[in-house]
């Protein structure tokens, strides 16, 4: 009985959080009519960039809760297709991917952790970077966490779970998104979160 009550309470809190986020998305949409704002769960709003009023609209949103999609395809429309599952992945692949996720985004939300890992997978499959997860992560000059020591921290359960999910399901970003950093890189920005830019 107690567990059932906890489940009901958790469901109610989730619904309330989604409703609050929906109201925020509607406010952004009202301020920037040419933008496309959509809710992706509690606390996460995807915005297709564009149109007057956008800067003012974004200033009203809590930092780190709005994810801006500028590039081809749209996070808001759900068109986030990259490479499929990593065939024949190994325990070393899981170890390295979990540690780079930990090093770059240890306590970030699950979506952010999967974006980090997706860039690694996209690079591995691009033909322009090393063909292994370890090779991508330890390519000289690429991932700062391998140089500042953060790679060697102990991954959280979420880090391990998100790494495994990516290996089993594949990248959540389009295959050409191969840059993750604190600023714009490459030809353009596909997605900007409160933590990183993801570029193609």
PDB file of C-alpha atoms in Angstrom:
ATOM      1  CA  UNK A   1       0.000   0.000   0.000  1.00  0.00           C
ATOM      2  CA  UNK A   2       2.792   2.408   0.938  1.00  0.00           C
ATOM      3  CA  UNK A   3       4.633   1.723  -2.335  1.00  0.00           C
ATOM      4  CA  UNK A   4       1.420   2.329  -4.272  1.00  0.00           C
ATOM      5  CA  UNK A   5       0.969   5.690  -2.555  1.00  0.00           C
ATOM      6  CA  UNK A   6       4.572   6.598  -3.374  1.00  0.00           C
ATOM      7  CA  UNK A   7       3.967   5.735  -7.030  1.00  0.00           C
ATOM      8  CA  UNK A   8       0.815   7.863  -7.115  1.00  0.00           C
ATOM      9  CA  UNK A   9       2.651  10.776  -5.464  1.00  0.00           C
ATOM     10  CA  UNK A  10       5.576  10.468  -7.909  1.00  0.00           C
ATOM     11  CA  UNK A  11       3.188  10.414 -10.872  1.00  0.00           C
ATOM     12  CA  UNK A  12       1.422  13.516  -9.553  1.00  0.00           C
ATOM     13  CA  UNK A  13       4.717  15.376  -9.101  1.00  0.00           C
ATOM     14  CA  UNK A  14       5.819  14.388 -12.617  1.00  0.00           C
ATOM     15  CA  UNK A  15       2.530  15.613 -14.103  1.00  0.00           C
ATOM     16  CA  UNK A  16       2.792  18.904 -12.206  1.00  0.00           C
ATOM     17  CA  UNK A  17       6.365  19.427 -13.405  1.00  0.00           C
ATOM     18  CA  UNK A  18       5.358  18.748 -17.009  1.00  0.00           C
ATOM     19  CA  UNK A  19       2.453  21.178 -16.686  1.00  0.00           C
ATOM     20  CA  UNK A  20       4.742  23.904 -15.293  1.00  0.00           C
ATOM     21  CA  UNK A  21       7.189  23.324 -18.131  1.00  0.00           C
ATOM     22  CA  UNK A  22       4.350  23.473 -20.668  1.00  0.00           C
ATOM     23  CA  UNK A  23       3.339  26.885 -19.326  1.00  0.00           C
ATOM     24  CA  UNK A  24       6.935  28.111 -19.736  1.00  0.00           C
ATOM     25  CA  UNK A  25       7.020  26.798 -23.322  1.00  0.00           C
ATOM     26  CA  UNK A  26       3.771  28.611 -24.080  1.00  0.00           C
ATOM     27  CA  UNK A  27       5.218  31.839 -22.681  1.00  0.00           C
ATOM     28  CA  UNK A  28       8.287  31.512 -24.916  1.00  0.00           C
ATOM     29  CA  UNK A  29       6.062  30.793 -27.896  1.00  0.00           C
ATOM     30  CA  UNK A  30       3.949  33.888 -27.167  1.00  0.00           C
ATOM     31  CA  UNK A  31       7.022  36.141 -27.007  1.00  0.00           C
ATOM     32  CA  UNK A  32       8.610  34.662 -30.148  1.00  0.00           C
ATOM     33  CA  UNK A  33       5.772  33.548 -32.453  1.00  0.00           C
ATOM     34  CA  UNK A  34       8.116  32.395 -35.229  1.00  0.00           C
ATOM     35  CA  UNK A  35       9.925  30.020 -32.906  1.00  0.00           C
ATOM     36  CA  UNK A  36       8.726  26.481 -32.232  1.00  0.00           C
ATOM     37  CA  UNK A  37       8.764  25.572 -28.537  1.00  0.00           C
ATOM     38  CA  UNK A  38       7.918  22.093 -27.350  1.00  0.00           C
ATOM     39  CA  UNK A  39       8.170  20.188 -24.084  1.00  0.00           C
ATOM     40  CA  UNK A  40      10.403  17.150 -23.706  1.00  0.00           C
ATOM     41  CA  UNK A  41       9.515  16.082 -20.203  1.00  0.00           C
ATOM     42  CA  UNK A  42       9.621  18.010 -16.936  1.00  0.00           C
ATOM     43  CA  UNK A  43      12.065  20.896 -16.967  1.00  0.00           C
ATOM     44  CA  UNK A  44      13.191  20.544 -20.594  1.00  0.00           C
ATOM     45  CA  UNK A  45      11.970  22.781 -23.419  1.00  0.00           C
ATOM     46  CA  UNK A  46      13.190  22.400 -26.994  1.00  0.00           C
ATOM     47  CA  UNK A  47      13.127  25.577 -29.076  1.00  0.00           C
ATOM     48  CA  UNK A  48      13.609  25.770 -32.833  1.00  0.00           C
ATOM     49  CA  UNK A  49      15.608  28.970 -33.132  1.00  0.00           C
ATOM     50  CA  UNK A  50      14.391  31.958 -35.099  1.00  0.00           C
ATOM     51  CA  UNK A  51      12.219  35.023 -35.216  1.00  0.00           C
ATOM     52  CA  UNK A  52      11.910  38.300 -33.365  1.00  0.00           C
ATOM     53  CA  UNK A  53      11.464  38.203 -29.623  1.00  0.00           C
ATOM     54  CA  UNK A  54      13.630  35.119 -29.142  1.00  0.00           C
ATOM     55  CA  UNK A  55      16.292  36.758 -26.973  1.00  0.00           C
ATOM     56  CA  UNK A  56      13.699  38.302 -24.670  1.00  0.00           C
ATOM     57  CA  UNK A  57      11.837  34.993 -24.464  1.00  0.00           C
ATOM     58  CA  UNK A  58      14.921  33.029 -23.518  1.00  0.00           C
ATOM     59  CA  UNK A  59      15.870  35.527 -20.823  1.00  0.00           C
ATOM     60  CA  UNK A  60      12.656  34.606 -18.988  1.00  0.00           C
ATOM     61  CA  UNK A  61      13.487  30.883 -18.878  1.00  0.00           C
ATOM     62  CA  UNK A  62      15.535  29.285 -16.081  1.00  0.00           C
ATOM     63  CA  UNK A  63      19.150  28.678 -17.087  1.00  0.00           C
ATOM     64  CA  UNK A  64      19.879  25.186 -18.341  1.00  0.00           C
ATOM     65  CA  UNK A  65      16.242  24.314 -19.044  1.00  0.00           C
ATOM     66  CA  UNK A  66      15.895  25.513 -22.621  1.00  0.00           C
ATOM     67  CA  UNK A  67      17.620  23.674 -25.450  1.00  0.00           C
ATOM     68  CA  UNK A  68      17.968  25.615 -28.689  1.00  0.00           C
ATOM     69  CA  UNK A  69      18.025  23.828 -32.012  1.00  0.00           C
ATOM     70  CA  UNK A  70      19.441  25.889 -34.896  1.00  0.00           C
ATOM     71  CA  UNK A  71      20.754  23.247 -37.282  1.00  0.00           C
ATOM     72  CA  UNK A  72      19.221  20.979 -39.934  1.00  0.00           C
ATOM     73  CA  UNK A  73      16.517  18.816 -38.439  1.00  0.00           C
ATOM     74  CA  UNK A  74      14.798  19.788 -35.244  1.00  0.00           C
ATOM     75  CA  UNK A  75      15.014  18.518 -31.717  1.00  0.00           C
ATOM     76  CA  UNK A  76      11.627  20.084 -31.211  1.00  0.00           C
ATOM     77  CA  UNK A  77      10.075  17.952 -33.934  1.00  0.00           C
ATOM     78  CA  UNK A  78      11.706  14.812 -32.630  1.00  0.00           C
ATOM     79  CA  UNK A  79      13.834  14.322 -35.747  1.00  0.00           C
ATOM     80  CA  UNK A  80      16.908  13.217 -33.834  1.00  0.00           C
ATOM     81  CA  UNK A  81      18.275  10.251 -35.723  1.00  0.00           C
ATOM     82  CA  UNK A  82      21.914   9.285 -35.694  1.00  0.00           C
ATOM     83  CA  UNK A  83      23.741   5.985 -35.990  1.00  0.00           C
ATOM     84  CA  UNK A  84      22.188   2.802 -34.637  1.00  0.00           C
ATOM     85  CA  UNK A  85      23.398   0.547 -31.869  1.00  0.00           C
ATOM     86  CA  UNK A  86      27.113  -0.187 -31.660  1.00  0.00           C
ATOM     87  CA  UNK A  87      27.434  -3.712 -32.961  1.00  0.00           C
ATOM     88  CA  UNK A  88      29.675  -5.996 -30.908  1.00  0.00           C
ATOM     89  CA  UNK A  89      30.459  -3.381 -28.284  1.00  0.00           C
ATOM     90  CA  UNK A  90      32.786  -4.457 -25.502  1.00  0.00           C
ATOM     91  CA  UNK A  91      33.156  -3.837 -21.791  1.00  0.00           C
ATOM     92  CA  UNK A  92      36.032  -1.507 -22.659  1.00  0.00           C
ATOM     93  CA  UNK A  93      33.674   0.513 -24.885  1.00  0.00           C
ATOM     94  CA  UNK A  94      31.244   0.791 -21.969  1.00  0.00           C
ATOM     95  CA  UNK A  95      34.046   1.721 -19.567  1.00  0.00           C
ATOM     96  CA  UNK A  96      35.463   4.470 -21.774  1.00  0.00           C
ATOM     97  CA  UNK A  97      32.074   5.893 -22.745  1.00  0.00           C
ATOM     98  CA  UNK A  98      30.868   5.999 -19.131  1.00  0.00           C
ATOM     99  CA  UNK A  99      34.083   7.705 -18.046  1.00  0.00           C
ATOM    100  CA  UNK A 100      34.018  10.367 -20.763  1.00  0.00           C
ATOM    101  CA  UNK A 101      30.378  11.080 -19.938  1.00  0.00           C
ATOM    102  CA  UNK A 102      31.402  11.359 -16.293  1.00  0.00           C
ATOM    103  CA  UNK A 103      34.357  13.575 -17.147  1.00  0.00           C
ATOM    104  CA  UNK A 104      32.370  15.958 -19.340  1.00  0.00           C
ATOM    105  CA  UNK A 105      28.924  15.922 -17.711  1.00  0.00           C
ATOM    106  CA  UNK A 106      28.965  13.842 -14.522  1.00  0.00           C
ATOM    107  CA  UNK A 107      25.962  15.367 -12.780  1.00  0.00           C
ATOM    108  CA  UNK A 108      24.170  16.832 -15.794  1.00  0.00           C
ATOM    109  CA  UNK A 109      20.677  15.607 -16.775  1.00  0.00           C
ATOM    110  CA  UNK A 110      20.368  12.342 -18.698  1.00  0.00           C
ATOM    111  CA  UNK A 111      19.718  14.142 -21.993  1.00  0.00           C
ATOM    112  CA  UNK A 112      22.964  16.068 -21.686  1.00  0.00           C
ATOM    113  CA  UNK A 113      24.914  12.931 -20.851  1.00  0.00           C
ATOM    114  CA  UNK A 114      23.508  11.198 -23.913  1.00  0.00           C
ATOM    115  CA  UNK A 115      24.403  14.157 -26.118  1.00  0.00           C
ATOM    116  CA  UNK A 116      28.005  13.909 -24.899  1.00  0.00           C
ATOM    117  CA  UNK A 117      28.133  10.194 -25.623  1.00  0.00           C
ATOM    118  CA  UNK A 118      26.388  10.646 -28.966  1.00  0.00           C
ATOM    119  CA  UNK A 119      29.139  12.937 -30.222  1.00  0.00           C
ATOM    120  CA  UNK A 120      31.664  10.238 -29.351  1.00  0.00           C
ATOM    121  CA  UNK A 121      29.664   7.629 -31.284  1.00  0.00           C
ATOM    122  CA  UNK A 122      29.171   9.964 -34.244  1.00  0.00           C
ATOM    123  CA  UNK A 123      32.896  10.589 -34.422  1.00  0.00           C
ATOM    124  CA  UNK A 124      33.634   6.867 -34.211  1.00  0.00           C
ATOM    125  CA  UNK A 125      31.388   6.230 -37.204  1.00  0.00           C
ATOM    126  CA  UNK A 126      32.242   9.306 -39.272  1.00  0.00           C
ATOM    127  CA  UNK A 127      35.391   8.050 -40.973  1.00  0.00           C
ATOM    128  CA  UNK A 128      37.099  11.338 -40.083  1.00  0.00           C
ATOM    129  CA  UNK A 129      38.090  10.342 -36.553  1.00  0.00           C
ATOM    130  CA  UNK A 130      39.556   7.179 -34.978  1.00  0.00           C
ATOM    131  CA  UNK A 131      37.341   4.141 -35.481  1.00  0.00           C
ATOM    132  CA  UNK A 132      37.097   3.120 -31.838  1.00  0.00           C
ATOM    133  CA  UNK A 133      35.499   4.769 -28.818  1.00  0.00           C
ATOM    134  CA  UNK A 134      38.833   4.778 -26.976  1.00  0.00           C
ATOM    135  CA  UNK A 135      40.565   6.236 -30.015  1.00  0.00           C
ATOM    136  CA  UNK A 136      38.009   9.059 -30.262  1.00  0.00           C
ATOM    137  CA  UNK A 137      38.147   9.937 -26.577  1.00  0.00           C
ATOM    138  CA  UNK A 138      41.941   9.883 -26.344  1.00  0.00           C
ATOM    139  CA  UNK A 139      42.663  11.557 -29.672  1.00  0.00           C
ATOM    140  CA  UNK A 140      45.174  14.288 -28.775  1.00  0.00           C
ATOM    141  CA  UNK A 141      43.676  17.678 -28.064  1.00  0.00           C
ATOM    142  CA  UNK A 142      40.041  16.594 -28.151  1.00  0.00           C
ATOM    143  CA  UNK A 143      38.502  15.803 -24.757  1.00  0.00           C
ATOM    144  CA  UNK A 144      39.738  18.045 -21.967  1.00  0.00           C
ATOM    145  CA  UNK A 145      38.616  15.574 -19.290  1.00  0.00           C
ATOM    146  CA  UNK A 146      41.408  13.210 -20.363  1.00  0.00           C
ATOM    147  CA  UNK A 147      43.916  15.970 -19.594  1.00  0.00           C
ATOM    148  CA  UNK A 148      42.489  17.600 -16.481  1.00  0.00           C
ATOM    149  CA  UNK A 149      41.841  14.291 -14.704  1.00  0.00           C
ATOM    150  CA  UNK A 150      38.038  14.391 -14.684  1.00  0.00           C
ATOM    151  CA  UNK A 151      37.922  11.326 -16.946  1.00  0.00           C
ATOM    152  CA  UNK A 152      39.295   9.287 -14.057  1.00  0.00           C
ATOM    153  CA  UNK A 153      36.533  10.152 -11.605  1.00  0.00           C
ATOM    154  CA  UNK A 154      34.152   7.381 -10.587  1.00  0.00           C
ATOM    155  CA  UNK A 155      31.096   7.365 -12.885  1.00  0.00           C
ATOM    156  CA  UNK A 156      27.678   7.599 -11.283  1.00  0.00           C
ATOM    157  CA  UNK A 157      24.983   5.008 -11.856  1.00  0.00           C
ATOM    158  CA  UNK A 158      23.404   7.404 -14.342  1.00  0.00           C
ATOM    159  CA  UNK A 159      26.715   7.725 -16.242  1.00  0.00           C
ATOM    160  CA  UNK A 160      26.926   3.938 -16.576  1.00  0.00           C
ATOM    161  CA  UNK A 161      23.255   3.622 -17.510  1.00  0.00           C
ATOM    162  CA  UNK A 162      23.422   6.317 -20.187  1.00  0.00           C
ATOM    163  CA  UNK A 163      26.603   4.875 -21.672  1.00  0.00           C
ATOM    164  CA  UNK A 164      25.013   1.432 -21.889  1.00  0.00           C
ATOM    165  CA  UNK A 165      21.832   2.873 -23.378  1.00  0.00           C
ATOM    166  CA  UNK A 166      23.801   4.594 -26.127  1.00  0.00           C
ATOM    167  CA  UNK A 167      25.744   1.459 -26.986  1.00  0.00           C
ATOM    168  CA  UNK A 168      22.516  -0.522 -27.191  1.00  0.00           C
ATOM    169  CA  UNK A 169      20.424   2.095 -29.006  1.00  0.00           C
ATOM    170  CA  UNK A 170      22.813   4.446 -30.789  1.00  0.00           C
ATOM    171  CA  UNK A 171      23.333   8.183 -31.018  1.00  0.00           C
ATOM    172  CA  UNK A 172      20.463  10.532 -30.248  1.00  0.00           C
ATOM    173  CA  UNK A 173      22.004  13.255 -32.415  1.00  0.00           C
ATOM    174  CA  UNK A 174      22.208  13.382 -36.222  1.00  0.00           C
ATOM    175  CA  UNK A 175      25.329  11.643 -37.493  1.00  0.00           C
ATOM    176  CA  UNK A 176      26.985  14.847 -38.691  1.00  0.00           C
ATOM    177  CA  UNK A 177      26.999  16.396 -35.190  1.00  0.00           C
ATOM    178  CA  UNK A 178      30.609  15.727 -34.221  1.00  0.00           C
ATOM    179  CA  UNK A 179      31.504  18.757 -32.084  1.00  0.00           C
ATOM    180  CA  UNK A 180      30.691  19.359 -28.421  1.00  0.00           C
ATOM    181  CA  UNK A 181      32.182  22.376 -26.695  1.00  0.00           C
ATOM    182  CA  UNK A 182      31.560  25.586 -24.836  1.00  0.00           C
ATOM    183  CA  UNK A 183      31.102  27.543 -28.069  1.00  0.00           C
ATOM    184  CA  UNK A 184      30.318  27.374 -31.770  1.00  0.00           C
ATOM    185  CA  UNK A 185      32.447  25.061 -33.919  1.00  0.00           C
ATOM    186  CA  UNK A 186      32.361  23.623 -37.420  1.00  0.00           C
ATOM    187  CA  UNK A 187      29.762  24.858 -39.906  1.00  0.00           C
ATOM    188  CA  UNK A 188      26.999  25.611 -37.463  1.00  0.00           C
ATOM    189  CA  UNK A 189      25.165  24.869 -34.245  1.00  0.00           C
ATOM    190  CA  UNK A 190      22.673  22.018 -34.210  1.00  0.00           C
ATOM    191  CA  UNK A 191      21.760  22.270 -30.538  1.00  0.00           C
ATOM    192  CA  UNK A 192      22.674  24.589 -27.677  1.00  0.00           C
ATOM    193  CA  UNK A 193      21.836  23.536 -24.127  1.00  0.00           C
ATOM    194  CA  UNK A 194      22.577  25.251 -20.863  1.00  0.00           C
ATOM    195  CA  UNK A 195      25.839  23.316 -20.744  1.00  0.00           C
ATOM    196  CA  UNK A 196      27.325  22.863 -24.243  1.00  0.00           C
ATOM    197  CA  UNK A 197      27.059  23.614 -27.943  1.00  0.00           C
ATOM    198  CA  UNK A 198      26.583  20.627 -30.281  1.00  0.00           C
ATOM    199  CA  UNK A 199      27.784  21.479 -33.754  1.00  0.00           C
ATOM    200  CA  UNK A 200      28.107  19.965 -37.220  1.00  0.00           C
TER     201      UNK A 200
END
